[in-house]
CSV table of C-alpha atoms in Angstrom, one decimal:
chain,number,residue,atom,x,y,z
A,568,MET,CA,-78.1,-21.5,-13.9
A,569,SER,CA,-77.3,-18.3,-16.3
A,570,ILE,CA,-76.5,-15.4,-15.4
A,571,THR,CA,-78.0,-12.5,-17.0
A,572,ARG,CA,-75.8,-9.4,-17.7
A,573,MET,CA,-77.0,-6.2,-17.0
A,574,SER,CA,-77.3,-4.0,-20.0
A,575,ARG,CA,-75.2,-0.8,-19.8
A,576,ILE,CA,-78.3,1.3,-19.5
A,577,GLU,CA,-79.3,-1.0,-16.3
A,578,LEU,CA,-76.0,-0.6,-15.1
A,579,ALA,CA,-76.3,3.0,-14.8
A,580,GLN,CA,-79.2,3.3,-13.6
A,581,ASN,CA,-78.2,1.3,-11.5
A,582,THR,CA,-74.8,1.7,-10.4
A,583,LEU,CA,-72.4,5.1,-10.4
A,584,PRO,CA,-72.0,5.4,-13.4
A,585,ASP,CA,-68.5,6.6,-15.1
A,586,LEU,CA,-68.7,10.3,-15.9
A,587,LYS,CA,-69.0,9.9,-20.0
A,588,THR,CA,-72.0,7.9,-19.4
A,589,ALA,CA,-74.0,10.2,-16.9
A,590,LEU,CA,-74.0,13.1,-19.3
A,591,ALA,CA,-75.3,11.2,-22.1
A,592,MET,CA,-78.4,9.9,-20.1
A,593,THR,CA,-79.2,13.1,-18.6
A,594,ALA,CA,-78.6,14.6,-22.3
A,595,LYS,CA,-80.4,11.9,-23.5
A,596,ARG,CA,-83.2,12.5,-20.6
A,597,GLN,CA,-83.6,16.0,-21.2
A,598,GLY,CA,-83.4,16.2,-24.4
A,599,LEU,CA,-80.4,17.4,-26.5
A,600,LYS,CA,-81.9,19.3,-29.0
A,601,LYS,CA,-83.0,21.0,-26.2
A,602,ILE,CA,-79.7,21.5,-24.2
A,603,ALA,CA,-77.6,22.5,-27.7
A,604,ALA,CA,-80.7,24.9,-28.1
A,605,THR,CA,-80.5,27.2,-25.2
A,606,TYR,CA,-76.8,27.4,-25.4
A,607,ASP,CA,-75.7,27.7,-28.7
A,608,LEU,CA,-74.5,24.8,-29.6
A,609,HIS,CA,-74.1,22.7,-33.0
A,610,PRO,CA,-76.4,19.3,-31.8
A,611,GLN,CA,-74.7,17.1,-33.7
A,612,ALA,CA,-71.7,18.0,-31.9
A,613,LEU,CA,-73.2,17.3,-28.9
A,614,TYR,CA,-74.8,13.4,-29.7
A,615,ASN,CA,-70.9,12.7,-31.3
A,616,ASN,CA,-69.4,13.5,-28.1
A,617,LEU,CA,-71.8,11.7,-25.8
A,618,ASN,CA,-71.8,8.3,-28.6
A,619,LEU,CA,-71.1,5.7,-25.9
A,620,ASN,CA,-70.7,3.4,-28.3
A,621,ASP,CA,-67.3,5.8,-29.8
A,622,SER,CA,-64.5,5.5,-27.0
A,623,ASP,CA,-62.9,7.6,-29.1
A,624,ARG,CA,-64.8,11.0,-28.7
A,625,ASN,CA,-65.7,12.9,-25.2
A,626,PRO,CA,-67.5,15.8,-24.0
A,627,THR,CA,-65.5,18.9,-24.0
A,628,LEU,CA,-64.9,20.6,-20.6
A,629,GLN,CA,-67.3,23.8,-22.2
A,630,GLN,CA,-69.7,20.8,-22.9
A,631,PHE,CA,-69.4,18.9,-19.5
A,632,GLU,CA,-70.7,22.1,-17.7
A,633,LEU,CA,-73.6,23.4,-20.4
A,634,ILE,CA,-74.7,20.0,-19.3
A,635,THR,CA,-74.3,20.0,-15.7
A,636,GLU,CA,-76.1,23.2,-15.4
A,637,TYR,CA,-79.5,22.4,-17.5
A,638,ALA,CA,-79.6,19.7,-15.4
A,639,ARG,CA,-78.9,21.7,-12.6
A,640,ASP,CA,-81.8,24.1,-13.4
A,641,HIS,CA,-83.9,21.2,-14.0
A,642,ASP,CA,-83.9,19.3,-11.2
A,643,ASP,CA,-81.8,16.3,-12.8
A,644,VAL,CA,-78.4,16.6,-11.1
A,645,GLU,CA,-78.2,13.5,-9.3
A,646,GLN,CA,-76.4,11.0,-12.3
A,647,ILE,CA,-73.7,13.0,-13.0
A,648,LEU,CA,-72.8,14.1,-8.9
A,649,ASP,CA,-72.6,10.3,-8.5
A,650,ALA,CA,-70.3,10.1,-12.0
A,651,LEU,CA,-68.2,12.5,-10.3
A,652,SER,CA,-68.4,11.0,-5.9
A,653,LEU,CA,-67.0,7.7,-8.3
A,654,ILE,CA,-64.0,9.7,-9.8
A,655,THR,CA,-63.0,12.0,-6.6
A,656,GLY,CA,-64.1,9.4,-3.8
A,657,CYS,CA,-66.2,11.7,-2.4
A,658,VAL,CA,-69.7,11.3,-1.3
A,659,TRP,CA,-72.5,14.6,-2.2
A,660,LEU,CA,-75.2,15.0,0.1
A,661,PRO,CA,-78.9,16.3,-0.7
A,662,TRP,CA,-80.2,19.0,1.9
A,663,PRO,CA,-83.8,18.5,3.4
A,664,ASP,CA,-85.1,21.6,2.8
A,665,ALA,CA,-84.7,23.7,6.0
A,666,GLY,CA,-88.9,25.6,5.9
A,667,GLU,CA,-90.0,22.6,5.5
A,668,THR,CA,-89.0,19.9,8.5
A,669,GLY,CA,-91.4,19.4,10.9
A,670,LYS,CA,-92.3,15.3,12.0
A,671,THR,CA,-94.0,14.5,8.7
A,672,GLU,CA,-90.8,15.2,7.4
A,673,LEU,CA,-88.4,13.6,10.1
A,674,PHE,CA,-90.5,11.0,9.9
A,675,GLY,CA,-90.6,10.5,6.3
A,676,GLU,CA,-86.2,10.2,6.2
A,677,VAL,CA,-86.6,7.6,9.1
A,678,ALA,CA,-88.4,5.5,6.8
A,679,GLU,CA,-85.9,6.5,4.0
A,680,LEU,CA,-82.8,5.2,6.0
A,681,VAL,CA,-84.7,2.5,6.1
A,682,THR,CA,-85.9,1.3,3.0
A,683,ARG,CA,-82.1,2.5,2.0
A,684,VAL,CA,-81.1,-0.4,4.4
A,685,GLY,CA,-84.1,-2.5,3.0
A,686,LYS,CA,-82.5,-2.2,-0.3
A,687,MET,CA,-78.7,-2.4,0.7
A,688,THR,CA,-79.3,-5.9,2.4
A,689,SER,CA,-81.5,-7.8,-0.1
A,690,ASN,CA,-79.0,-6.4,-2.9
A,691,THR,CA,-76.8,-8.8,-1.2
A,692,ARG,CA,-78.4,-11.2,-0.5
A,693,ASP,CA,-79.0,-11.6,-4.3
A,694,ALA,CA,-74.6,-11.3,-5.2
A,695,LEU,CA,-74.1,-13.8,-2.6
A,696,LYS,CA,-77.0,-16.5,-4.3
A,697,ASP,CA,-73.8,-18.4,-6.6
A,698,GLY,CA,-71.5,-17.8,-3.5
A,699,ARG,CA,-69.2,-14.7,-5.3
A,700,VAL,CA,-69.4,-11.9,-6.0
A,701,ASP,CA,-69.2,-10.2,-9.7
A,702,ALA,CA,-68.2,-6.4,-10.3
A,703,ASP,CA,-71.1,-5.6,-11.7
A,704,GLU,CA,-73.7,-6.5,-8.2
A,705,LEU,CA,-70.3,-5.1,-6.3
A,706,ALA,CA,-71.0,-1.7,-7.9
A,707,ILE,CA,-74.9,-2.4,-7.5
A,708,LEU,CA,-74.1,-2.3,-3.6
A,709,GLU,CA,-71.5,0.5,-4.1
A,710,LYS,CA,-74.3,3.1,-5.0
A,711,ASP,CA,-76.5,0.9,-2.2
A,712,LEU,CA,-74.0,2.3,0.4
A,713,LEU,CA,-73.8,5.7,-1.2
A,714,ARG,CA,-78.0,6.0,-1.0
A,715,LEU,CA,-77.5,4.3,2.4
A,716,PHE,CA,-74.7,7.0,3.1
A,717,GLN,CA,-76.5,10.1,2.2
A,718,SER,CA,-80.2,9.0,3.5
A,719,GLY,CA,-78.6,8.7,7.1
A,720,CYS,CA,-76.7,13.2,6.7
A,721,ARG,CA,-80.0,13.5,5.9
A,722,LEU,CA,-81.8,12.2,9.1
A,723,VAL,CA,-79.3,13.8,11.1
A,724,GLU,CA,-79.7,17.0,9.1
A,725,ALA,CA,-83.5,16.8,8.8
A,726,ALA,CA,-83.2,16.0,13.4
A,727,ARG,CA,-81.1,19.4,13.0
A,728,LEU,CA,-83.6,21.8,12.2
A,729,PHE,CA,-86.5,20.2,13.4
A,730,ASP,CA,-85.5,21.4,16.7
A,731,GLY,CA,-84.0,24.9,15.3
A,732,VAL,CA,-88.4,25.4,14.2
A,733,THR,CA,-90.7,26.2,17.0
A,734,HIS,CA,-93.4,23.4,17.6
A,735,GLY,CA,-96.8,24.0,19.0
């Protein structure tokens, strides 16, 4: 039985990416030239520093900050935060909107938590099929755990916000 290896892009989408990969993928999604134009950066220098095939070059601190700022302003910062979580061993938590927490949103958070448990269960089953868990499979389970933890925290916070809302 042949083992199918994930491409670098698939790995980055299904696992917690390293910081350079997260920045490069975010810049690609948002438009590297748009980011460069917004902050008056030289697009070729930005491209060269984000090139995943060139391990000798990396984004500068300024480029990191500006890509992160642009991503935040365009609601696309999740992958960068995931990479920072991997580096720091910390977890980032997206909070539910305090003004929009009713019964529907609360049950939506429950449904999301159940979905995350199901996904992690399925990925664990897939990882164990061959009797071992390789590095890629472990990386997928690590991301599943982060998302499961985030989902549980969102559920508890939604319940806390729900309690503070007048229901009538």
